[in-house]
Amino acid sequence: MLTIKNLTLRFGGPPLLDRVSLVVERGERVCVLGRNGEGKSTLLRIIAGTQVADDGEVIKAPGMRIAEMPQDIPASLPGTVRDVVASGLGEIGQVLAEYHHLLAESEHAEPKRLDQILERMGKLQGRLDAGDGWTLDARVEAIVTRLELPGDTLFNDLSGGYKRRALLGRALALEPDLLLLDEPTNHLDLDSIAWIENFLLSWPGALLFITHDRAFLRRLATRIVELDRGQLSSWPGDYDNYLRRREERLASEAKTQFEFDKKLAQEEVWIRKGIQARRTRDMGRVGRLMEMRRQYAERRNLQGKAEFIVQEAAASGKLVAEAKNVGYAVGGRTILRNVSLNVIRGDKIGIIGPNGAGKTTLLNLLLGRLEPTSGELKTGTNIEVAWFDQMRATLDENKPVWENIAGGKEFVTIGEGENAKRKHVMGYLQEFLFTPDRARSPTRVLSGGERARLLLAQLFSQPANLLVLDEPTNDLDVETLDLLEDLLLDFAGTVLVVSHDRAFLDNVVTRTLAFEGGGRVAEYIGGYSDWLRQRPAVAAAAPASKPTARPEVPVAAVAPPQAGPALSSKEKRELQELPARIEKLEAEIARLGESLADLYGREPAKAIEVQKRVSVLNEELSGAYQRWERLEAHKSL
């Protein structure tokens, strides 16, 4: 259906796309992965025709239609939701929108104005008749109904989730054969993500999409293509297969580069021998050395990983926050009611719920930034807070990147007391993958992923024992997400995180506060998957609410954890045996890990087999930990 041949694009420096090729078949759902800044969005724009490559071909099947849903929601779009959906039809869509507006106006127009309206509608009707407009009008209405959109509501009055639905409707109005989606789950709540997943699974067309949401990726993708250092590679199968095979490829690449560098070093020693050797020099060998030098100079090494280090402040008091029957109302609208909970030092708590439910309000209350309108709220002692703001409000758009770190000072201080170290801000930013040139750029030119990394650099430049993360995963690539997860797991302080990233919640949090329908927020042990399993059957089976222009903010009340059935004798025995099994797995992983460094240099084939074994053991260890946590949770209920 779509063939890309030898596509090349360069913006100075190494090519962003270096003679890449790709074939997309009908019905495929292809996910494009790659680090931030590798050119994924650029590739989609070239396919859509909104950007031109320097060289290469994009070959489309005859009559093929392509539509795209952009990563960024437009700040403002004129007209109603129906107008926006109809705009996907081009000029005939604009005619339809005008016709409907005139029709609505005619119902209450004065006689003189009514004559003008009818005259204009007659002209529009002629254009609609000629352009099969009435069939297209029925298509727009069907899309509005199918996507459960409020057609007569102004687009600018919608929540972010429903704006994304409307933009999806605009793309679908064209009845595309290929749909391009760039980070479709960004800023969506969990219900909206589940809805769009189910919709796309049943949609018959082909998809080419970019996402950082690993749960979304696992459910949708039938194939993964990776953009890495200008090259595009295809990985059939699921995401876990891609991860395994990518590690094998990188190990093989590292071995090849090691052997090449060793040979180059030997040849450089030879070329520098004394006069006698130069007289007998093999000119063919000299030519081969020159070619090796050229290859080395043109090599594009794998970009290093960001190096996040949290500056941990002195430990806070054991109690971080305590709420007793706390309520909060603003403008006559109740947002929280009778919230009772404790936050203890070391807790890692996830907060989930629909957009607008009051998650950020709850954070502000727990940190003492807002005063409750009822109930009692107590904050702990010696609290040092670092806050990740989903709106990126702490970044000054007009300053260079480096001036957004440490108040514009040239040095940042890492650590406290005798262990404190000063780092130049440029060196510090390099740990977050900012080159010196990029660090001097204005903040406003950064991509979404770069902004997220800059905010993390800003966050981690200050000592903290309480991390507050409000949608930290938006725009981060998968590798940076993995690193952030590891950092949070090792962090000895307290973590409060608002997120719609299901995999992130499962991997990080130990407790979940869920804003649920019917004016209720419940507390659960574990992450997102544990919430799904434990939540009441009524809540799980409740139908999705109909969309509104500005969704009502639910009244929240924290309910006690749901009591579970007692452990069986078999489960009790399993719980007793799990610590020993976990210890054994960790010891074997550590032993194999120590042997890998030597094996890659001496026996690369065996090293790959050992790496596979380590991957299997890591999966077993993760499963054992999850099982232990679940059994422990049931035992304590």
XYZ file of C-alpha atoms in Angstrom:
637
model
C 0.000 0.000 0.000
C 2.888 2.356 0.798
C 6.523 2.055 -0.258
C 9.329 4.352 0.842
C 12.609 4.104 -1.060
C 15.962 5.625 -0.068
C 14.453 8.574 1.802
C 17.102 11.113 2.858
C 16.771 14.303 4.901
C 19.498 16.429 6.456
C 19.301 19.564 8.633
C 23.037 20.134 8.850
C 25.258 17.560 10.538
C 24.546 13.832 10.120
C 21.412 12.988 8.096
C 18.225 12.676 10.122
C 17.006 10.096 7.586
C 19.789 8.257 5.767
C 18.411 6.409 2.697
C 15.629 4.739 4.718
C 13.158 2.344 3.117
C 9.847 0.966 4.386
C 6.857 -0.999 3.079
C 3.426 -0.859 4.764
C 0.844 -3.514 3.851
C -2.919 -3.159 4.093
C -4.338 -3.767 7.557
C -0.975 -3.503 9.342
C -0.570 -1.575 12.593
C 3.043 -0.422 12.557
C 4.618 1.381 15.516
C 7.623 3.667 14.908
C 10.032 3.655 17.862
C 13.215 5.641 18.465
C 14.905 8.066 20.810
C 13.655 11.645 21.110
C 15.004 13.707 18.221
C 15.674 10.748 15.897
C 13.151 12.009 13.314
C 10.022 9.906 13.910
C 7.558 12.795 13.566
C 9.501 14.091 10.558
C 9.096 10.706 8.854
C 5.315 10.826 9.380
C 5.138 14.366 8.010
C 6.995 13.316 4.858
C 4.565 10.425 4.362
C 1.625 12.809 4.907
C 3.098 15.213 2.359
C 3.479 18.160 4.733
C 7.281 18.005 4.598
C 9.621 17.353 1.676
C 12.671 15.073 1.812
C 15.996 15.906 0.196
C 15.976 12.684 -1.810
C 14.105 9.411 -2.225
C 10.558 8.348 -3.093
C 7.235 7.903 -1.323
C 5.157 5.593 -3.535
C 1.456 5.261 -2.733
C -1.014 2.773 -4.157
C -3.333 4.364 -6.764
C -6.166 6.294 -5.097
C -4.775 5.737 -1.603
C -5.905 8.264 1.005
C -3.724 9.254 3.969
C -4.871 11.192 7.034
C -2.972 12.230 10.141
C -3.724 13.028 13.753
C -0.989 15.426 14.957
C 0.876 15.149 18.246
C 0.002 18.658 19.394
C -3.598 19.746 19.899
C -4.154 23.098 18.142
C -4.485 25.929 20.651
C -7.662 27.093 18.954
C -9.860 25.836 16.126
C -12.924 27.779 15.004
C -16.372 26.269 14.956
C -18.172 23.340 16.494
C -17.005 19.761 16.815
C -19.052 18.905 13.714
C -17.267 21.696 11.809
C -13.860 20.330 12.810
C -14.765 16.778 11.754
C -16.166 18.058 8.439
C -12.972 20.041 7.770
C -11.265 16.725 7.105
C -13.195 16.647 3.812
C -11.483 19.797 2.533
C -13.480 22.441 0.642
C -16.700 20.435 0.538
C -16.479 20.119 4.334
C -16.375 23.902 4.678
C -19.481 24.139 2.487
C -21.279 21.627 4.710
C -20.312 23.534 7.867
C -21.601 26.823 6.470
C -24.847 25.199 5.276
C -25.577 23.766 8.755
C -24.845 27.069 10.485
C -27.210 28.907 8.143
C -29.859 26.256 8.641
C -29.670 26.699 12.431
C -29.746 30.502 12.086
C -32.803 30.392 9.804
C -34.999 29.064 12.605
C -34.850 32.398 14.474
C -33.957 34.907 11.742
C -35.892 38.084 10.970
C -37.656 38.120 7.544
C -35.020 40.296 5.829
C -32.146 38.175 7.156
C -34.085 34.998 6.354
C -34.237 35.970 2.657
C -30.456 36.410 2.617
C -29.960 33.069 4.350
C -32.204 31.193 1.928
C -30.486 32.735 -1.079
C -27.063 31.704 0.234
C -28.284 28.208 1.155
C -29.551 27.750 -2.402
C -26.090 28.441 -3.790
C -24.481 26.111 -1.249
C -27.005 23.360 -2.018
C -25.992 23.461 -5.676
C -22.354 22.906 -4.741
C -23.311 20.096 -2.368
C -25.395 18.364 -5.044
C -22.499 18.546 -7.487
C -19.930 17.273 -4.990
C -21.915 14.374 -3.465
C -22.125 16.545 -0.358
C -25.157 14.855 1.166
C -23.416 11.469 1.262
C -20.430 13.123 2.911
C -22.748 14.886 5.363
C -24.124 11.499 6.425
C -20.542 10.278 6.886
C -19.732 13.204 9.203
C -22.839 12.528 11.285
C -21.937 8.833 11.527
C -18.423 9.676 12.752
C -19.721 12.133 15.359
C -22.099 9.437 16.634
C -19.526 6.645 16.537
C -16.931 8.675 18.430
C -19.582 9.768 20.961
C -18.818 13.440 20.319
C -21.040 16.444 21.187
C -21.405 17.710 17.614
C -22.896 21.132 18.406
C -20.358 22.036 21.114
C -17.605 24.493 20.275
C -14.306 22.659 19.789
C -12.469 25.120 22.047
C -14.805 24.261 24.946
C -13.879 20.575 24.924
C -11.525 18.865 27.361
C -8.189 17.681 25.990
C -9.403 14.096 25.650
C -12.448 15.025 23.577
C -10.387 17.403 21.449
C -8.233 14.418 20.514
C -11.368 12.433 19.655
C -12.550 15.285 17.444
C -9.175 15.423 15.670
C -9.388 11.669 15.150
C -12.855 12.213 13.665
C -11.419 14.837 11.311
C -8.853 12.312 10.100
C -11.454 9.555 9.701
C -13.796 11.794 7.677
C -11.523 11.286 4.688
C -12.015 7.502 5.004
C -8.232 7.020 4.856
C -6.527 3.808 3.858
C -3.601 4.764 6.108
C -3.946 6.661 9.382
C -0.885 8.404 10.859
C -0.976 8.920 14.635
C 1.710 10.856 16.531
C 1.592 10.178 20.296
C -2.208 9.647 20.297
C -2.430 8.938 24.054
C -0.648 12.098 25.255
C -2.735 13.967 27.879
C -5.589 11.438 27.649
C -7.086 9.958 30.796
C -7.296 6.198 31.293
C -10.875 5.867 30.044
C -10.058 7.780 26.853
C -6.948 5.660 26.229
C -8.958 2.451 26.634
C -11.618 3.845 24.292
C -9.184 4.804 21.521
C -7.404 1.424 21.834
C -10.648 -0.489 21.344
C -11.675 1.758 18.464
C -8.394 1.319 16.595
C -8.379 -2.447 17.164
C -11.691 -2.659 15.314
C -10.779 -0.129 12.600
C -10.081 -1.893 9.266
C -7.479 0.509 7.843
C -3.699 0.505 8.260
C -1.991 2.420 11.076
C 1.458 3.960 11.300
C 1.855 5.392 14.783
C 4.358 6.803 17.263
C 3.863 6.199 20.981
C 5.750 6.067 24.271
C 2.837 4.233 25.953
C 4.118 0.664 26.255
C 0.725 -0.796 27.176
C -0.850 0.905 24.115
C 2.034 -0.351 21.952
C 1.748 -3.934 23.192
C -1.978 -4.036 22.516
C -1.991 -2.463 19.053
C 1.254 -3.043 17.166
C 1.520 -5.936 14.712
C 5.026 -4.794 13.705
C 7.647 -2.404 15.084
C 10.056 -0.291 13.051
C 12.910 1.504 14.800
C 14.558 4.734 13.663
C 18.100 4.748 15.010
C 20.946 7.025 13.853
C 19.264 7.708 10.538
C 18.542 4.048 9.755
C 15.166 2.302 9.780
C 14.928 -1.368 10.791
C 11.871 -3.606 10.938
C 11.086 -5.992 13.797
C 8.209 -8.440 13.199
C 6.233 -9.568 16.204
C 5.401 -7.945 19.520
C 7.207 -5.415 21.689
C 8.874 -7.973 23.955
C 10.289 -9.784 20.909
C 11.607 -6.437 19.649
C 13.369 -5.763 22.970
C 15.084 -9.173 22.937
C 16.193 -8.966 19.327
C 17.344 -5.363 19.677
C 19.635 -6.339 22.564
C 21.075 -9.115 20.396
C 21.672 -6.665 17.541
C 23.363 -4.118 19.790
C 25.598 -6.830 21.272
C 26.591 -7.910 17.772
C 27.216 -4.290 16.758
C 29.391 -3.729 19.841
C 31.451 -6.825 19.001
C 31.956 -5.722 15.388
C 32.994 -2.224 16.438
C 35.383 -3.637 19.044
C 37.113 -5.798 16.434
C 37.224 -2.905 13.949
C 38.741 -0.529 16.518
C 41.334 -3.129 17.531
C 42.362 -3.644 13.892
C 42.485 0.131 13.291
C 44.756 0.585 16.339
C 47.114 -2.094 15.001
C 47.262 -0.439 11.595
C 47.921 2.967 13.170
C 50.900 1.456 15.037
C 52.189 -0.039 11.771
C 51.932 3.241 9.820
C 54.002 4.984 12.485
C 56.946 2.557 12.353
C 60.486 3.747 11.586
C 62.068 4.785 8.279
C 62.997 1.214 7.334
C 59.365 0.133 7.604
C 58.215 3.132 5.559
C 60.533 2.174 2.702
C 58.958 -1.251 2.478
C 55.444 0.026 3.064
C 52.625 -1.887 1.327
C 50.688 0.886 -0.453
C 47.621 -1.332 -0.650
C 47.713 -1.632 3.111
C 48.037 2.159 3.376
C 44.951 2.535 1.198
C 43.006 0.155 3.405
C 44.057 2.159 6.473
C 42.829 5.376 4.859
C 39.468 3.698 4.188
C 39.271 2.497 7.806
C 39.933 6.032 9.021
C 37.107 7.308 6.818
C 34.699 4.663 8.134
C 35.631 5.471 11.720
C 35.082 9.209 11.158
C 31.643 8.594 9.627
C 30.501 6.112 12.269
C 27.405 7.209 14.200
C 27.706 5.745 17.668
C 24.675 4.841 19.710
C 23.520 7.836 21.732
C 24.301 7.370 25.393
C 21.583 7.037 27.995
C 20.582 9.922 30.184
C 22.096 9.727 33.665
C 19.498 10.739 36.238
C 20.669 11.152 39.825
C 18.262 12.430 42.464
C 19.800 14.626 45.131
C 18.285 13.097 48.224
C 17.784 15.544 51.067
C 17.889 14.464 54.695
C 15.040 12.116 55.513
C 11.680 13.659 56.270
C 9.650 12.776 59.307
C 7.911 9.400 59.189
C 4.555 11.091 58.526
C 4.579 13.084 55.278
C 0.888 14.036 55.196
C -2.313 13.081 56.996
C -5.836 13.933 55.824
C -8.941 13.470 57.973
C -12.314 13.973 56.283
C -10.806 16.662 54.077
C -13.094 18.456 51.638
C -12.406 21.078 49.017
C -14.838 23.202 47.035
C -14.369 26.154 44.714
C -16.948 28.346 43.001
C -19.774 26.381 44.562
C -18.470 23.116 43.079
C -17.305 20.320 45.361
C -14.100 18.691 44.179
C -13.117 16.572 47.218
C -15.259 15.370 50.080
C -14.331 13.395 53.207
C -10.859 12.361 52.051
C -8.984 10.433 54.742
C -5.512 8.999 54.121
C -1.947 8.865 55.393
C 1.237 9.363 53.367
C 4.207 7.701 55.073
C 7.891 8.287 54.315
C 8.977 5.968 51.497
C 5.474 5.575 50.004
C 5.209 5.515 46.228
C 1.610 6.496 45.504
C -0.079 6.723 42.114
C -3.112 8.971 41.588
C -5.396 8.116 38.667
C -8.720 9.337 37.362
C -10.468 11.253 34.574
C -9.130 14.585 33.401
C -10.569 17.363 35.576
C -11.394 15.039 38.466
C -9.165 16.895 40.946
C -5.893 14.936 40.968
C -3.636 18.008 40.943
C -5.910 19.640 43.546
C -5.361 16.632 45.824
C -1.593 17.000 45.412
C -1.747 20.697 46.322
C -3.779 19.921 49.421
C -1.414 17.181 50.615
C 1.561 19.523 50.211
C -0.152 22.390 52.045
C -0.352 24.611 48.955
C -4.147 24.771 49.317
C -6.245 25.055 52.441
C -9.095 22.535 52.716
C -12.614 23.912 53.037
C -13.460 21.202 55.570
C -11.707 18.532 57.605
C -8.191 18.393 59.011
C -4.924 18.308 57.090
C -1.514 17.781 58.680
C 1.839 17.955 56.838
C 5.000 16.316 58.126
C 8.312 17.810 59.168
C 11.542 18.378 57.215
C 9.817 18.025 53.841
C 11.931 18.987 50.796
C 9.725 18.918 47.692
C 10.737 18.674 44.018
C 7.756 19.118 41.692
C 7.483 17.987 38.055
C 4.814 20.169 36.442
C 2.939 18.672 33.467
C 2.352 22.189 32.078
C 6.148 22.851 32.037
C 5.336 26.178 33.731
C 8.704 26.318 35.512
C 10.573 26.618 32.188
C 11.304 30.122 30.876
C 10.706 29.853 27.120
C 12.856 32.870 26.252
C 15.974 31.793 28.142
C 18.633 29.474 26.736
C 18.283 25.889 27.922
C 21.208 26.113 30.370
C 19.795 29.171 32.153
C 16.741 27.136 33.213
C 19.011 25.061 35.464
C 20.028 26.193 38.963
C 18.626 29.691 38.538
C 20.936 30.532 35.661
C 24.139 29.879 37.652
C 27.112 28.365 35.855
C 27.533 25.566 38.397
C 25.134 23.191 40.117
C 25.868 21.573 43.464
C 25.156 17.858 43.610
C 24.721 16.372 47.067
C 24.938 17.945 50.498
C 27.556 18.418 53.193
C 30.908 16.671 52.779
C 29.655 14.736 49.751
C 28.636 17.863 47.813
C 30.184 18.236 44.353
C 30.079 21.183 41.972
C 29.380 20.518 38.304
C 29.439 22.961 35.432
C 25.915 23.346 34.106
C 27.006 22.249 30.594
C 28.455 19.022 31.940
C 25.331 18.454 34.030
C 23.086 18.930 30.986
C 25.161 16.462 28.971
C 24.057 13.810 31.470
C 20.537 14.543 30.231
C 21.651 14.198 26.566
C 21.920 17.919 25.770
C 24.919 18.759 23.591
C 26.641 22.121 24.269
C 25.019 23.596 21.131
C 21.579 22.410 22.207
C 22.160 23.693 25.740
C 22.713 27.193 24.328
C 19.529 27.085 22.197
C 16.389 28.973 23.274
C 14.105 26.769 25.345
C 11.175 27.508 23.017
C 12.744 25.477 20.149
C 12.945 22.230 22.148
C 10.869 19.216 21.203
C 8.369 17.741 23.656
C 10.827 15.029 24.715
C 13.645 17.525 25.193
C 11.389 19.733 27.343
C 10.542 16.753 29.525
C 14.245 15.926 29.932
C 15.055 19.566 30.739
C 12.365 19.636 33.402
C 13.795 16.450 34.904
C 17.268 18.062 34.889
C 15.798 21.082 36.661
C 13.945 18.835 39.110
C 16.969 16.748 40.032
C 19.280 19.753 40.496
C 17.697 20.406 43.903
C 17.814 18.189 47.027
C 14.498 16.489 47.759
C 12.960 13.799 49.911
C 9.507 14.107 48.291
C 9.102 13.895 44.518
C 5.795 15.084 43.069
C 5.420 14.024 39.432
C 2.426 15.338 37.484
C 2.268 13.421 34.167
C 6.045 12.863 33.944
C 5.946 10.355 31.073
C 4.462 12.555 28.320
C 6.905 12.856 25.390
C 9.658 10.745 26.981
C 11.123 7.969 24.834
C 10.924 4.385 26.078
C 14.585 4.132 27.148
C 14.336 7.308 29.247
C 11.120 5.978 30.790
C 12.896 2.772 31.808
C 15.696 4.812 33.390
C 13.255 7.064 35.267
C 11.448 4.003 36.612
C 14.705 2.519 37.931
C 15.600 5.827 39.586
C 12.236 6.098 41.350
C 12.440 2.507 42.568
C 15.850 3.234 44.135
C 14.752 6.590 45.599
C 14.567 6.318 49.400
C 12.159 9.235 49.789
C 8.441 9.563 49.023
C 6.929 9.694 45.523
C 3.491 11.047 44.565
C 2.766 10.550 40.872
C -0.196 11.470 38.684
C -0.040 9.459 35.475
C -2.132 7.816 32.773
C 0.782 5.567 31.748
C -0.377 2.126 32.841
C 2.991 0.381 32.503
C 4.724 3.183 34.426
C 2.229 2.901 37.288
C 2.558 -0.890 37.410
C 6.350 -0.643 37.524
C 6.686 2.129 40.130
C 3.835 2.630 42.598
C 2.927 0.520 45.623
C -0.418 2.208 46.358
C -3.045 3.747 44.093
C -5.649 6.429 44.788
C -8.301 6.125 42.085
C -10.865 8.833 41.360
C -13.827 6.659 40.384
C -17.309 7.463 39.100
C -20.210 8.389 41.323
C -18.259 10.826 43.482
C -15.841 8.271 44.903
C -12.081 7.832 45.208
C -10.826 4.475 46.436
C -7.441 3.401 47.778
C -5.838 0.180 46.510
C -2.653 -1.767 47.114
C -0.436 -1.949 44.005
C -0.477 -0.271 40.603
C -2.878 0.083 37.675
C -3.319 -3.643 36.986
C -3.943 -4.268 40.683
C -6.596 -1.521 40.652
C -8.294 -3.170 37.675
C -8.389 -6.499 39.475
C -9.489 -5.176 42.868
C -11.993 -2.468 41.967
C -15.670 -3.221 42.615
C -17.511 -5.089 39.862
C -20.041 -2.251 39.579
C -17.304 0.250 38.760
C -15.649 -2.106 36.293
C -18.891 -2.732 34.439
C -20.162 0.851 34.426
C -20.722 2.238 30.922
C -18.622 5.169 29.748
C -20.275 8.474 30.494
C -21.546 10.568 27.611
C -19.201 13.409 26.662
C -19.935 16.938 27.694
C -18.373 20.244 26.727
C -16.896 20.693 30.185
C -17.136 17.414 32.126
C -18.502 17.670 35.637
C -15.819 17.358 38.327
C -16.747 14.288 40.385
C -17.118 14.593 44.123
C -14.411 12.416 45.638
C -14.382 10.420 48.820
C -11.655 7.983 49.744
C -12.981 4.523 50.498
C -11.126 1.879 52.531
C -9.264 -0.873 50.681
C -11.443 -3.689 49.424
C -11.269 -6.739 51.632
C -10.044 -9.823 49.798
C -10.442 -13.552 50.445
C -8.074 -15.134 52.976
C -4.964 -16.881 51.640
C -5.305 -20.592 50.988
C -2.825 -23.017 52.565
C -1.125 -23.382 49.156
C -0.778 -19.583 48.843
C 0.596 -19.318 52.384
C 3.244 -21.925 51.575
C 4.060 -20.084 48.317
C 4.446 -16.813 50.228
C 6.924 -18.460 52.618
C 9.000 -19.888 49.743
C 9.088 -16.788 47.528
C 11.856 -14.830 49.390
C 14.302 -17.713 48.947
C 13.380 -18.039 45.280
C 13.862 -14.289 44.744
C 17.263 -14.417 46.454
C 18.347 -17.349 44.269
C 17.269 -15.576 41.057
C 19.073 -12.365 42.031
C 22.280 -14.293 42.790
C 22.217 -16.074 39.424
C 21.537 -12.827 37.523
C 24.456 -11.143 39.318
C 26.797 -14.080 38.532
C 25.885 -14.128 34.839
C 26.134 -10.339 34.629
C 29.725 -10.436 35.878
C 30.672 -12.999 33.219
C 29.193 -11.032 30.301
C 31.927 -8.388 30.128
C 34.623 -10.990 29.417
C 32.445 -13.080 27.114
C 31.662 -10.203 24.728
C 35.389 -9.844 24.002
C 36.272 -13.572 23.807
C 33.115 -15.533 22.928
C 30.421 -13.193 21.511
C 28.123 -16.071 20.464
C 28.117 -17.435 24.008
C 27.627 -13.901 25.345
C 24.404 -13.584 23.355
C 23.150 -16.890 24.805
C 23.998 -15.726 28.329
C 22.206 -12.410 27.675
C 19.101 -14.338 26.612
C 19.286 -16.346 29.842
C 19.622 -13.135 31.889
C 16.528 -11.706 30.130
C 14.522 -14.833 30.992
C 15.711 -14.721 34.618
C 14.813 -11.018 34.888
C 11.281 -11.800 33.700
C 11.040 -14.596 36.277
C 12.346 -12.285 38.991
C 9.827 -9.573 38.070
C 7.012 -12.121 38.175
C 8.198 -13.442 41.543
C 8.287 -9.941 43.046
C 4.805 -9.148 41.705
C 3.450 -12.416 43.085
C 5.062 -11.795 46.495
C 3.610 -8.262 46.673
C 0.123 -9.500 45.785
C 0.193 -12.301 48.358
C 1.532 -9.918 51.001
C -1.219 -7.426 50.162
C -3.942 -10.086 50.537
C -2.409 -11.293 53.792
C -2.594 -7.774 55.279
C -6.221 -7.101 54.283
